[in-house]
Amino acid sequence: MRSTKIADAVVRRLVIYLRALEQEPADDDATISSYELAERAGVNPALVRKDLAWFGEFGTRGVGYKLAFLRSQLRRILNLEHEVPAALVGAGSLGVALTRYSVGRRAADSAFNVRIVALFDNDPGKIGLSIDGVPVYSVRELAPRVRELGVDLGILCTPATAAQEVALTLAAAGVKGILNFAPVALRLPPGVRLVSADLSLEMQYVAYLLERERVASLRETRTAREPAGGS
Amino acid sequence: MRSTKIADAVVRRLVIYLRALEQEPADDDATISSYELAERAGVNPALVRKDLAWFGEFGTRGVGYKLAFLRSQLRRILNLEHEVPAALVGAGSLGVALTRYSVGRRAADSAFNVRIVALFDNDPGKIGLSIDGVPVYSVRELAPRVRELGVDLGILCTPATAAQEVALTLAAAGVKGILNFAPVALRLPPGVRLVSADLSLEMQYVAYLLERERVASLRETRTAREPAGGS
DNA sequence: TAGATTGTTAATCGATTAACAATC
DNA sequence: TAGATTGTTAATCGATTAACAATC
């Protein structure tokens, strides 16, 4: 087998292309060129063509891409036609917000396919409740429920200290991927995909950007120490 | 001026290095080598050294990096010694969750420096409330309040449709950066830094990963059409 | 001194962009 | 046919890794 691993960045852009296409009017005979699509996605047109070419030939030379066709192909490639049953662990305010968010997005956008089917928490005051129709179970039931419900994806909203243990429990119970919101680096068994959405990392990163100028001037000072510090 | 732009990825790793150091015991004479730090951060040791070297010489050859010193330098570089006053727009469940999260992280972790000082929403039922001590104002007051409170960072938790307009209002009111949680590509005036934390993109990306094998087999089919299909 | 480990340069790897033949 | 635009190869750019002299 030719091992043509498709880069993460390519797939993320595919999601962005699809979103741009979904904002278009549903005139199904319309076409869109790589130039127009690139414009909307904020990337280079050659990159659009190359990204799409990884998955097949979706366009017509001299014409462009048929809007409706490209849209359906992207949905297929991204597996958005199939629902992904997910379990969310940690029904704190972030966990609850993500649950509401995903229920809302699913109602509003047919291309949003993650369905949270169960929440898990330690707090006896939460167990037995239901959030937007999703039941809250005890984390002690995690493994059997995950198996029973055929969960493919685990979403981690626990404190950082609990995340690694819960992740391994989820992996052992058979999830194929984990989406981690806890601010910690996880180690997972091979075969389980990990995506981290580290909110506090983003916040700390943006804090750095706000003072980039200050850091630049510090670097200047350092550089100036060098003899006859050239251009 | 030597235009040595420091890559985004470098700064994000700096946050990860700092976290790893903060898990260490506070034995202040202890040192750590690039090998140990790389191990904890899950990267190559040469990369640790190169990342740090962008900002100065923090280590001692033959010895390593002094834990306490490196920690304080990383805090300084990342601007974590100064509080970043932030305004969050969109007090839905995600906005409320992020507010609670940031209040909690600030209490627990001295290196977490984003302080949400005001929430904004359209819903009259929310205006006037306070969430974990943070007041909710009308979005109509956005610009004057942002100026009055000296807000540096805007956090967008609005629906996708409102995000662009709010972003421009925030920029005009003088924020230096925007952290965008709305699933939409924003255009900002130059000088305003943008970081996107696109939760639904992450969810859709993970959905793809779960079926990567299926896609791989599709590609195989395509490849097999070529004459004498290679290795 | 010998061993260890940094800071930095050179080599490698991968991703993006430019160019263009194929073709509608 | 002439103009447009894809799919793909080659060139460029940037980021990571390897190697090693400097030095504690």
Short mmCIF file of C-alpha atoms (C1' of nucleotides) in Angstrom, two decimals:
data_model
loop_
_atom_site.label_atom_id
_atom_site.label_comp_id
_atom_site.label_asym_id
_atom_site.label_seq_id
_atom_site.Cartn_x
_atom_site.Cartn_y
_atom_site.Cartn_z
CA MET A 1 0.00 0.00 0.00
CA ARG A 2 1.30 3.43 -0.96
CA SER A 3 1.45 5.25 2.34
CA THR A 4 0.09 8.62 1.29
CA LYS A 5 -0.70 10.03 4.69
CA ILE A 6 -2.88 13.07 4.35
CA ALA A 7 -1.72 15.94 6.48
CA ASP A 8 -3.84 17.22 9.33
CA ALA A 9 -3.78 20.71 7.86
CA VAL A 10 -5.33 19.49 4.61
CA VAL A 11 -8.34 18.03 6.38
CA ARG A 12 -8.86 21.10 8.51
CA ARG A 13 -8.92 23.20 5.35
CA LEU A 14 -11.46 20.83 3.81
CA VAL A 15 -13.82 21.71 6.66
CA ILE A 16 -13.25 25.39 5.90
CA TYR A 17 -13.88 24.89 2.17
CA LEU A 18 -17.11 23.08 2.94
CA ARG A 19 -18.28 25.90 5.18
CA ALA A 20 -17.57 28.42 2.44
CA LEU A 21 -19.56 26.32 -0.05
CA GLU A 22 -22.46 26.05 2.36
CA GLN A 23 -22.76 29.81 2.49
CA GLU A 24 -23.36 29.83 -1.28
CA PRO A 25 -26.91 29.89 -2.65
CA ALA A 26 -28.14 26.39 -3.38
CA ASP A 27 -28.27 26.99 -7.15
CA ASP A 28 -27.22 23.47 -7.98
CA ASP A 29 -25.88 24.08 -11.46
CA ALA A 30 -23.49 26.79 -10.27
CA THR A 31 -19.76 26.24 -10.41
CA ILE A 32 -16.98 27.74 -8.35
CA SER A 33 -13.34 28.12 -9.34
CA SER A 34 -10.38 27.38 -7.11
CA TYR A 35 -9.75 31.14 -7.17
CA GLU A 36 -13.15 32.01 -5.73
CA LEU A 37 -13.03 29.24 -3.15
CA ALA A 38 -9.50 30.24 -2.13
CA GLU A 39 -10.64 33.82 -1.70
CA ARG A 40 -13.41 32.79 0.66
CA ALA A 41 -11.23 30.44 2.64
CA GLY A 42 -8.32 32.86 2.81
CA VAL A 43 -5.77 30.58 1.14
CA ASN A 44 -3.86 30.21 -2.17
CA PRO A 45 -5.83 28.83 -5.16
CA ALA A 46 -3.13 26.27 -5.93
CA LEU A 47 -3.52 24.96 -2.41
CA VAL A 48 -7.26 24.47 -2.90
CA ARG A 49 -6.64 22.41 -6.02
CA LYS A 50 -3.88 20.38 -4.40
CA ASP A 51 -5.93 19.71 -1.26
CA LEU A 52 -8.87 18.46 -3.31
CA ALA A 53 -6.64 16.42 -5.61
CA TRP A 54 -5.61 14.21 -2.69
CA PHE A 55 -9.09 12.75 -2.73
CA GLY A 56 -9.94 12.61 -6.42
CA GLU A 57 -10.73 14.73 -9.47
CA PHE A 58 -13.72 16.83 -8.58
CA GLY A 59 -13.46 19.65 -11.10
CA THR A 60 -13.65 20.25 -14.84
CA ARG A 61 -10.78 22.00 -16.61
CA GLY A 62 -11.82 25.33 -18.03
CA VAL A 63 -15.00 25.30 -15.95
CA GLY A 64 -14.36 24.84 -12.23
CA TYR A 65 -16.04 22.77 -9.57
CA LYS A 66 -19.76 22.06 -9.54
CA LEU A 67 -20.96 23.51 -6.29
CA ALA A 68 -23.45 20.82 -5.32
CA PHE A 69 -21.14 17.98 -6.32
CA LEU A 70 -18.12 19.35 -4.48
CA ARG A 71 -20.23 19.94 -1.42
CA SER A 72 -21.49 16.38 -1.36
CA GLN A 73 -18.00 15.00 -1.97
CA LEU A 74 -16.57 17.02 0.91
CA ARG A 75 -19.34 15.78 3.18
CA ARG A 76 -18.49 12.23 2.18
CA ILE A 77 -14.74 12.65 2.61
CA LEU A 78 -15.18 14.24 6.01
CA ASN A 79 -17.56 11.47 7.05
CA LEU A 80 -20.27 14.01 7.78
CA GLU A 81 -22.99 11.76 6.41
CA HIS A 82 -22.65 9.44 9.37
CA GLU A 83 -23.42 10.37 12.92
CA VAL A 84 -20.55 10.03 15.39
CA PRO A 85 -21.88 8.90 18.78
CA ALA A 86 -19.89 10.60 21.52
CA ALA A 87 -19.59 10.42 25.30
CA LEU A 88 -18.62 13.53 27.23
CA VAL A 89 -16.89 13.14 30.59
CA GLY A 90 -17.02 16.00 33.07
CA ALA A 91 -20.39 17.74 33.25
CA GLY A 92 -19.03 21.02 34.60
CA SER A 93 -19.91 24.28 32.94
CA LEU A 94 -17.64 23.60 29.96
CA GLY A 95 -19.04 20.09 29.48
CA VAL A 96 -22.59 21.37 29.69
CA ALA A 97 -21.82 24.21 27.28
CA LEU A 98 -20.33 21.82 24.73
CA THR A 99 -23.35 19.56 25.05
CA ARG A 100 -25.74 22.46 24.44
CA TYR A 101 -23.53 23.71 21.63
CA SER A 102 -23.48 20.37 19.86
CA VAL A 103 -27.23 19.83 20.26
CA GLY A 104 -27.82 23.30 18.84
CA ARG A 105 -25.37 22.94 15.97
CA ARG A 106 -26.87 19.60 15.01
CA ALA A 107 -30.32 21.17 14.84
CA ALA A 108 -29.10 24.13 12.75
CA ASP A 109 -26.49 22.55 10.48
CA SER A 110 -26.87 19.20 8.78
CA ALA A 111 -23.09 19.01 8.32
CA PHE A 112 -22.50 18.83 12.05
CA ASN A 113 -22.39 15.19 12.91
CA VAL A 114 -21.09 14.70 16.44
CA ARG A 115 -23.93 13.50 18.66
CA ILE A 116 -23.32 13.45 22.39
CA VAL A 117 -25.30 10.46 23.65
CA ALA A 118 -24.17 10.39 27.28
CA LEU A 119 -22.55 12.57 29.93
CA PHE A 120 -20.50 11.27 32.84
CA ASP A 121 -19.69 12.95 36.13
CA ASN A 122 -18.65 12.18 39.69
CA ASP A 123 -21.04 14.61 41.37
CA PRO A 124 -24.03 12.70 42.84
CA GLY A 125 -26.06 15.92 42.46
CA LYS A 126 -25.66 15.72 38.69
CA ILE A 127 -26.03 11.99 38.11
CA GLY A 128 -29.52 11.19 36.88
CA LEU A 129 -30.13 14.67 35.47
CA SER A 130 -30.38 15.28 31.77
CA ILE A 131 -28.91 18.18 29.82
CA ASP A 132 -30.82 19.10 26.66
CA GLY A 133 -32.05 15.53 26.59
CA VAL A 134 -28.68 13.89 27.23
CA PRO A 135 -28.56 11.77 30.41
CA VAL A 136 -25.82 12.16 33.04
CA TYR A 137 -24.35 8.91 34.36
CA SER A 138 -21.79 8.13 37.04
CA VAL A 139 -18.22 7.80 35.76
CA ARG A 140 -18.23 4.38 37.39
CA GLU A 141 -20.56 3.29 34.60
CA LEU A 142 -18.28 4.72 31.92
CA ALA A 143 -16.90 1.55 30.34
CA PRO A 144 -20.13 -0.50 30.18
CA ARG A 145 -22.21 2.44 28.92
CA VAL A 146 -19.68 3.30 26.22
CA ARG A 147 -19.80 -0.29 24.98
CA GLU A 148 -23.55 -0.50 25.22
CA LEU A 149 -24.14 2.77 23.34
CA GLY A 150 -21.52 2.06 20.68
CA VAL A 151 -19.69 5.30 21.42
CA ASP A 152 -16.90 6.13 18.93
CA LEU A 153 -15.65 9.38 20.37
CA GLY A 154 -14.79 10.47 23.92
CA ILE A 155 -14.86 14.16 24.81
CA LEU A 156 -12.82 15.07 27.87
CA CYS A 157 -13.90 18.04 29.97
CA THR A 158 -12.54 16.81 33.28
CA PRO A 159 -9.97 18.64 35.40
CA ALA A 160 -6.42 18.14 34.10
CA THR A 161 -5.63 15.77 36.98
CA ALA A 162 -8.32 13.25 36.01
CA ALA A 163 -7.93 13.43 32.22
CA GLN A 164 -5.23 10.79 31.69
CA GLU A 165 -7.04 8.11 33.69
CA VAL A 166 -10.39 8.76 32.05
CA ALA A 167 -8.74 8.77 28.62
CA LEU A 168 -7.33 5.30 29.20
CA THR A 169 -10.68 4.03 30.45
CA LEU A 170 -12.35 5.38 27.31
CA ALA A 171 -9.69 3.82 25.09
CA ALA A 172 -10.06 0.46 26.82
CA ALA A 173 -13.83 0.67 26.38
CA GLY A 174 -13.30 0.94 22.63
CA VAL A 175 -13.58 4.59 21.57
CA LYS A 176 -11.69 5.31 18.34
CA GLY A 177 -10.87 8.92 19.13
CA ILE A 178 -10.61 11.40 21.96
CA LEU A 179 -11.22 15.12 21.84
CA ASN A 180 -9.41 16.59 24.81
CA PHE A 181 -10.34 19.91 26.39
CA ALA A 182 -8.29 19.36 29.56
CA PRO A 183 -5.05 21.38 29.63
CA VAL A 184 -2.71 18.41 29.75
CA ALA A 185 -0.74 16.29 27.28
CA LEU A 186 -2.27 12.80 27.09
CA ARG A 187 -0.63 9.49 26.22
CA LEU A 188 -2.95 7.09 24.45
CA PRO A 189 -2.63 3.51 23.24
CA PRO A 190 -1.88 3.20 19.52
CA GLY A 191 -4.92 3.23 17.29
CA VAL A 192 -6.82 5.81 19.31
CA ARG A 193 -6.77 9.22 17.63
CA LEU A 194 -6.26 12.29 19.77
CA VAL A 195 -7.28 15.86 19.03
CA SER A 196 -6.62 18.52 21.62
CA ALA A 197 -8.63 21.70 21.89
CA ASP A 198 -6.70 23.38 24.61
CA LEU A 199 -8.64 26.51 25.51
CA SER A 200 -6.19 27.80 28.06
CA LEU A 201 -3.31 27.29 25.63
CA GLU A 202 -5.15 29.51 23.14
CA MET A 203 -5.71 32.11 25.83
CA GLN A 204 -2.08 32.06 26.91
CA TYR A 205 -0.98 32.21 23.28
CA VAL A 206 -3.10 35.26 22.58
CA ALA A 207 -1.69 36.91 25.71
CA TYR A 208 1.76 36.53 24.17
CA LEU A 209 0.65 38.05 20.87
CA LEU A 210 -0.67 41.13 22.62
CA GLU A 211 2.84 41.92 23.83
CA ARG A 212 4.80 40.69 20.85
CA GLU A 213 6.18 44.20 20.35
CA ARG A 214 7.61 44.21 23.85
CA VAL A 215 9.39 40.93 23.18
CA ALA A 216 10.67 42.22 19.84
CA SER A 217 12.26 45.19 21.56
CA LEU A 218 13.90 42.85 24.09
CA ARG A 219 15.40 40.88 21.22
CA GLU A 220 16.72 44.12 19.77
CA THR A 221 18.59 44.82 23.00
CA ARG A 222 20.15 41.39 22.89
CA THR A 223 21.14 41.72 19.24
CA ALA A 224 22.70 45.14 19.83
CA ARG A 225 25.28 43.53 22.14
CA GLU A 226 26.83 41.76 19.17
CA PRO A 227 29.76 43.60 17.55
CA ALA A 228 28.74 46.14 14.90
CA GLY A 229 25.32 44.46 14.80
CA GLY A 230 24.54 44.52 11.07
CA SER A 231 21.22 44.86 9.28
CA MET B 1 15.90 45.70 12.33
CA ARG B 2 16.44 42.00 11.79
CA SER B 3 12.97 40.71 11.08
CA THR B 4 13.13 37.46 13.00
CA LYS B 5 9.47 36.66 13.23
CA ILE B 6 8.90 33.97 15.78
CA ALA B 7 6.62 31.22 14.52
CA ASP B 8 3.26 30.59 16.14
CA ALA B 9 4.19 26.99 16.77
CA VAL B 10 7.23 28.03 18.82
CA VAL B 11 5.12 30.10 21.20
CA ARG B 12 2.53 27.39 21.62
CA ARG B 13 5.28 24.96 22.59
CA LEU B 14 6.62 27.49 25.10
CA VAL B 15 3.28 27.29 26.90
CA ILE B 16 3.59 23.50 26.94
CA TYR B 17 7.16 23.64 28.28
CA LEU B 18 6.04 25.98 31.04
CA ARG B 19 3.24 23.63 32.04
CA ALA B 20 5.68 20.74 32.20
CA LEU B 21 8.01 22.79 34.41
CA GLU B 22 5.16 23.76 36.69
CA GLN B 23 4.44 20.11 37.41
CA GLU B 24 7.98 19.76 38.76
CA PRO B 25 8.63 20.03 42.52
CA ALA B 26 9.59 23.58 43.45
CA ASP B 27 13.13 22.58 44.43
CA ASP B 28 14.65 25.77 43.20
CA ASP B 29 18.22 24.59 42.69
CA ALA B 30 17.11 21.73 40.47
CA THR B 31 18.04 21.72 36.79
CA ILE B 32 16.37 20.07 33.84
CA SER B 33 17.98 19.06 30.54
CA SER B 34 16.48 19.62 27.11
CA TYR B 35 16.11 15.84 26.95
CA GLU B 36 13.94 15.64 30.06
CA LEU B 37 11.86 18.62 29.07
CA ALA B 38 11.41 17.27 25.54
CA GLU B 39 10.26 13.95 26.98
CA ARG B 40 7.59 15.63 29.06
CA ALA B 41 6.42 17.88 26.23
CA GLY B 42 6.48 15.09 23.67
CA VAL B 43 8.93 16.78 21.27
CA ASN B 44 12.53 16.48 20.06
CA PRO B 45 15.26 17.75 22.44
CA ALA B 46 16.90 19.81 19.69
CA LEU B 47 13.60 21.57 19.18
CA VAL B 48 13.40 22.51 22.86
CA ARG B 49 16.86 24.08 22.66
CA LYS B 50 16.11 25.87 19.42
CA ASP B 51 12.78 27.20 20.66
CA LEU B 52 14.37 28.61 23.81
CA ALA B 53 17.34 30.05 21.89
CA TRP B 54 15.01 32.41 20.03
CA PHE B 55 14.59 34.33 23.24
CA GLY B 56 18.01 34.16 24.83
CA GLU B 57 20.52 31.83 26.47
CA PHE B 58 18.78 30.31 29.43
CA GLY B 59 20.86 27.21 30.04
CA THR B 60 24.37 26.19 31.07
CA ARG B 61 26.39 23.84 28.85
CA GLY B 62 27.09 20.55 30.55
CA VAL B 63 24.46 21.28 33.21
CA GLY B 64 21.05 22.08 31.75
CA TYR B 65 18.44 24.69 32.59
CA LYS B 66 17.81 25.92 36.11
CA LEU B 67 14.20 25.04 36.77
CA ALA B 68 13.17 28.15 38.67
CA PHE B 69 14.99 30.50 36.32
CA LEU B 70 13.60 28.94 33.14
CA ARG B 71 10.13 29.00 34.62
CA SER B 72 10.33 32.69 35.43
CA GLN B 73 11.80 33.49 32.00
CA LEU B 74 9.00 31.62 30.24
CA ARG B 75 6.44 33.50 32.32
CA ARG B 76 8.08 36.75 31.31
CA ILE B 77 8.32 35.86 27.60
CA LEU B 78 4.70 34.75 27.51
CA ASN B 79 3.64 37.92 29.30
CA LEU B 80 2.04 35.89 32.06
CA GLU B 81 3.16 38.31 34.75
CA HIS B 82 0.68 40.88 33.54
CA GLU B 83 -3.04 40.48 33.65
CA VAL B 84 -4.85 40.70 30.30
CA PRO B 85 -8.25 42.38 30.75
CA ALA B 86 -10.76 40.74 28.44
CA ALA B 87 -14.34 41.32 27.32
CA LEU B 88 -16.47 38.34 26.32
CA VAL B 89 -19.33 38.87 23.89
CA GLY B 90 -22.16 36.35 23.83
CA ALA B 91 -23.22 35.14 27.25
CA GLY B 92 -24.74 31.89 26.02
CA SER B 93 -23.76 28.59 27.58
CA LEU B 94 -20.33 28.62 25.91
CA GLY B 95 -19.64 32.20 27.00
CA VAL B 96 -20.72 31.46 30.55
CA ALA B 97 -18.63 28.30 30.63
CA LEU B 98 -15.52 30.14 29.44
CA THR B 99 -16.10 32.82 32.07
CA ARG B 100 -16.38 30.23 34.85
CA TYR B 101 -13.40 28.38 33.44
CA SER B 102 -11.20 31.46 33.38
CA VAL B 103 -12.25 32.56 36.87
CA GLY B 104 -11.47 29.06 38.14
CA ARG B 105 -8.15 28.74 36.31
CA ARG B 106 -7.03 32.14 37.61
CA ALA B 107 -7.76 31.07 41.17
CA ALA B 108 -5.90 27.76 40.76
CA ASP B 109 -2.97 28.70 38.53
CA SER B 110 -0.92 31.86 38.88
CA ALA B 111 0.28 31.46 35.28
CA PHE B 112 -3.20 31.94 33.91
CA ASN B 113 -3.50 35.61 33.19
CA VAL B 114 -6.63 36.30 31.13
CA ARG B 115 -9.16 38.13 33.29
CA ILE B 116 -12.66 38.52 31.91
CA VAL B 117 -13.86 41.87 33.23
CA ALA B 118 -17.16 42.20 31.36
CA LEU B 119 -19.71 40.13 29.47
CA PHE B 120 -21.95 41.47 26.72
CA ASP B 121 -25.22 40.08 25.42
CA ASN B 122 -28.39 41.10 23.59
CA ASP B 123 -30.80 39.23 25.82
CA PRO B 124 -32.55 41.67 28.22
CA GLY B 125 -33.04 38.78 30.62
CA LYS B 126 -29.25 38.46 30.99
CA ILE B 127 -28.24 42.13 31.06
CA GLY B 128 -27.62 43.25 34.62
CA LEU B 129 -26.84 39.76 35.91
CA SER B 130 -23.40 38.78 37.01
CA ILE B 131 -21.62 35.48 36.30
CA ASP B 132 -19.05 34.49 38.92
CA GLY B 133 -18.70 38.17 39.74
CA VAL B 134 -18.46 39.39 36.14
CA PRO B 135 -21.24 41.82 35.10
CA VAL B 136 -23.30 41.35 31.94
CA TYR B 137 -23.85 44.50 29.86
CA SER B 138 -25.84 45.22 26.74
CA VAL B 139 -23.87 44.89 23.49
CA ARG B 140 -24.95 48.45 22.77
CA GLU B 141 -22.55 49.52 25.51
CA LEU B 142 -19.72 47.49 24.00
CA ALA B 143 -17.47 50.24 22.65
CA PRO B 144 -17.64 52.67 25.59
CA ARG B 145 -17.24 49.94 28.21
CA VAL B 146 -14.26 48.42 26.40
CA ARG B 147 -12.56 51.83 26.36
CA GLU B 148 -13.49 52.58 29.97
CA LEU B 149 -12.25 49.22 31.29
CA GLY B 150 -9.05 49.26 29.23
CA VAL B 151 -9.87 45.91 27.66
CA ASP B 152 -7.04 44.43 25.56
CA LEU B 153 -8.64 41.21 24.40
CA GLY B 154 -12.06 40.43 22.96
CA ILE B 155 -13.47 36.92 23.25
CA LEU B 156 -16.17 36.08 20.72
CA CYS B 157 -18.82 33.55 21.68
CA THR B 158 -21.61 34.94 19.51
CA PRO B 159 -23.42 33.03 16.77
CA ALA B 160 -21.41 32.88 13.54
CA THR B 161 -23.70 35.43 11.89
CA ALA B 162 -22.93 38.16 14.43
CA ALA B 163 -19.22 37.51 14.86
CA GLN B 164 -17.82 39.67 12.05
CA GLU B 165 -19.72 42.78 13.07
CA VAL B 166 -18.87 42.42 16.76
CA ALA B 167 -15.22 41.79 15.88
CA LEU B 168 -15.03 45.08 13.99
CA THR B 169 -16.71 46.94 16.86
CA LEU B 170 -14.19 45.47 19.29
CA ALA B 171 -11.30 46.38 17.00
CA ALA B 172 -12.58 49.94 16.61
CA ALA B 173 -12.91 50.21 20.39
CA GLY B 174 -9.21 49.44 20.72
CA VAL B 175 -8.74 45.78 21.60
CA LYS B 176 -5.34 44.44 20.53
CA GLY B 177 -6.43 40.86 19.98
CA ILE B 178 -9.48 38.71 19.40
CA LEU B 179 -10.01 35.13 20.45
CA ASN B 180 -12.75 33.76 18.22
CA PHE B 181 -14.93 30.81 19.18
CA ALA B 182 -17.52 31.43 16.45
CA PRO B 183 -17.25 28.98 13.51
CA VAL B 184 -16.49 31.60 10.87
CA ALA B 185 -13.40 33.13 9.24
CA LEU B 186 -13.03 36.74 10.38
CA ARG B 187 -11.39 39.67 8.59
CA LEU B 188 -9.81 42.16 10.96
CA PRO B 189 -8.06 45.49 10.49
CA PRO B 190 -4.25 45.26 10.52
CA GLY B 191 -2.70 45.43 13.95
CA VAL B 192 -5.39 43.36 15.64
CA ARG B 193 -4.23 39.82 16.34
CA LEU B 194 -6.64 36.98 15.73
CA VAL B 195 -6.62 33.53 17.29
CA SER B 196 -9.38 31.12 16.41
CA ALA B 197 -10.46 28.31 18.67
CA ASP B 198 -12.97 26.68 16.40
CA LEU B 199 -14.65 23.98 18.47
CA SER B 200 -16.84 22.66 15.69
CA LEU B 201 -13.86 22.47 13.34
CA GLU B 202 -12.11 20.29 15.90
CA MET B 203 -15.19 18.10 16.19
CA GLN B 204 -15.52 17.74 12.44
CA TYR B 205 -11.82 17.05 12.14
CA VAL B 206 -11.98 14.27 14.70
CA ALA B 207 -14.97 12.79 12.86
CA TYR B 208 -12.75 12.51 9.80
CA LEU B 209 -9.97 10.79 11.73
CA LEU B 210 -12.36 8.14 12.98
CA GLU B 211 -12.93 7.03 9.41
CA ARG B 212 -9.50 7.63 7.97
CA GLU B 213 -9.23 3.95 7.17
CA ARG B 214 -12.34 4.12 5.05
CA VAL B 215 -10.89 7.02 3.06
CA ALA B 216 -7.57 5.21 2.69
CA SER B 217 -9.35 2.28 1.09
CA LEU B 218 -11.15 4.62 -1.29
CA ARG B 219 -7.80 6.04 -2.38
CA GLU B 220 -6.57 2.49 -2.94
CA THR B 221 -9.43 1.89 -5.36
CA ARG B 222 -8.53 5.03 -7.25
CA THR B 223 -4.83 4.14 -7.35
CA ALA B 224 -5.57 0.65 -8.63
CA ARG B 225 -6.99 2.17 -11.81
CA GLU B 226 -3.52 3.30 -12.80
CA PRO B 227 -1.57 0.87 -15.01
CA ALA B 228 0.43 -1.77 -13.11
CA GLY B 229 -0.30 -0.01 -9.78
CA GLY B 230 3.05 0.53 -8.01
CA SER B 231 4.56 -0.84 -4.80
"C1'" DT C 1 40.39 16.08 33.03
"C1'" DA C 2 36.28 13.45 31.28
"C1'" DG C 3 31.47 13.53 30.74
"C1'" DA C 4 27.50 16.08 29.90
"C1'" DT C 5 24.73 19.26 27.68
"C1'" DT C 6 24.00 23.65 25.61
"C1'" DG C 7 23.65 26.85 21.51
"C1'" DT C 8 24.01 26.87 16.68
"C1'" DT C 9 24.92 25.45 11.98
"C1'" DA C 10 23.97 22.20 8.34
"C1'" DA C 11 20.96 18.53 6.56
"C1'" DT C 12 16.49 16.83 6.08
"C1'" DC C 13 11.89 16.79 5.72
"C1'" DG C 14 7.36 18.49 4.60
"C1'" DA C 15 4.18 21.94 3.19
"C1'" DT C 16 3.05 25.81 0.19
"C1'" DT C 17 3.36 28.26 -4.05
"C1'" DA C 18 4.41 28.87 -8.96
"C1'" DA C 19 4.22 27.25 -13.43
"C1'" DC C 20 2.26 24.90 -17.11
"C1'" DA C 21 0.53 21.09 -20.03
"C1'" DA C 22 -3.95 19.01 -20.44
"C1'" DT C 23 -8.45 19.86 -21.68
"C1'" DC C 24 -13.06 21.73 -21.21
"C1'" DT D 1 -10.78 28.24 -32.05
"C1'" DA D 2 -9.57 31.17 -27.92
"C1'" DG D 3 -10.05 31.66 -23.14
"C1'" DA D 4 -10.43 29.60 -18.82
"C1'" DT D 5 -9.28 26.61 -15.29
"C1'" DT D 6 -8.02 22.13 -13.63
"C1'" DG D 7 -4.59 18.56 -12.06
"C1'" DT D 8 0.15 17.94 -11.39
"C1'" DT D 9 5.09 18.64 -11.46
"C1'" DA D 10 8.91 21.55 -10.14
"C1'" DA D 11 10.58 25.38 -7.26
"C1'" DT D 12 10.43 27.62 -3.03
"C1'" DC D 13 9.88 28.29 1.53
"C1'" DG D 14 9.84 27.17 6.36
"C1'" DA D 15 10.08 24.08 10.16
"C1'" DT D 16 12.22 20.08 12.34
"C1'" DT D 17 16.04 17.11 13.24
"C1'" DA D 18 20.90 15.79 13.31
"C1'" DA D 19 25.43 16.89 14.26
"C1'" DC D 20 28.96 19.05 16.66
"C1'" DA D 21 31.98 22.71 18.53
"C1'" DA D 22 31.83 25.34 22.72
"C1'" DT D 23 32.02 25.05 27.45
"C1'" DC D 24 30.44 23.99 32.07
#
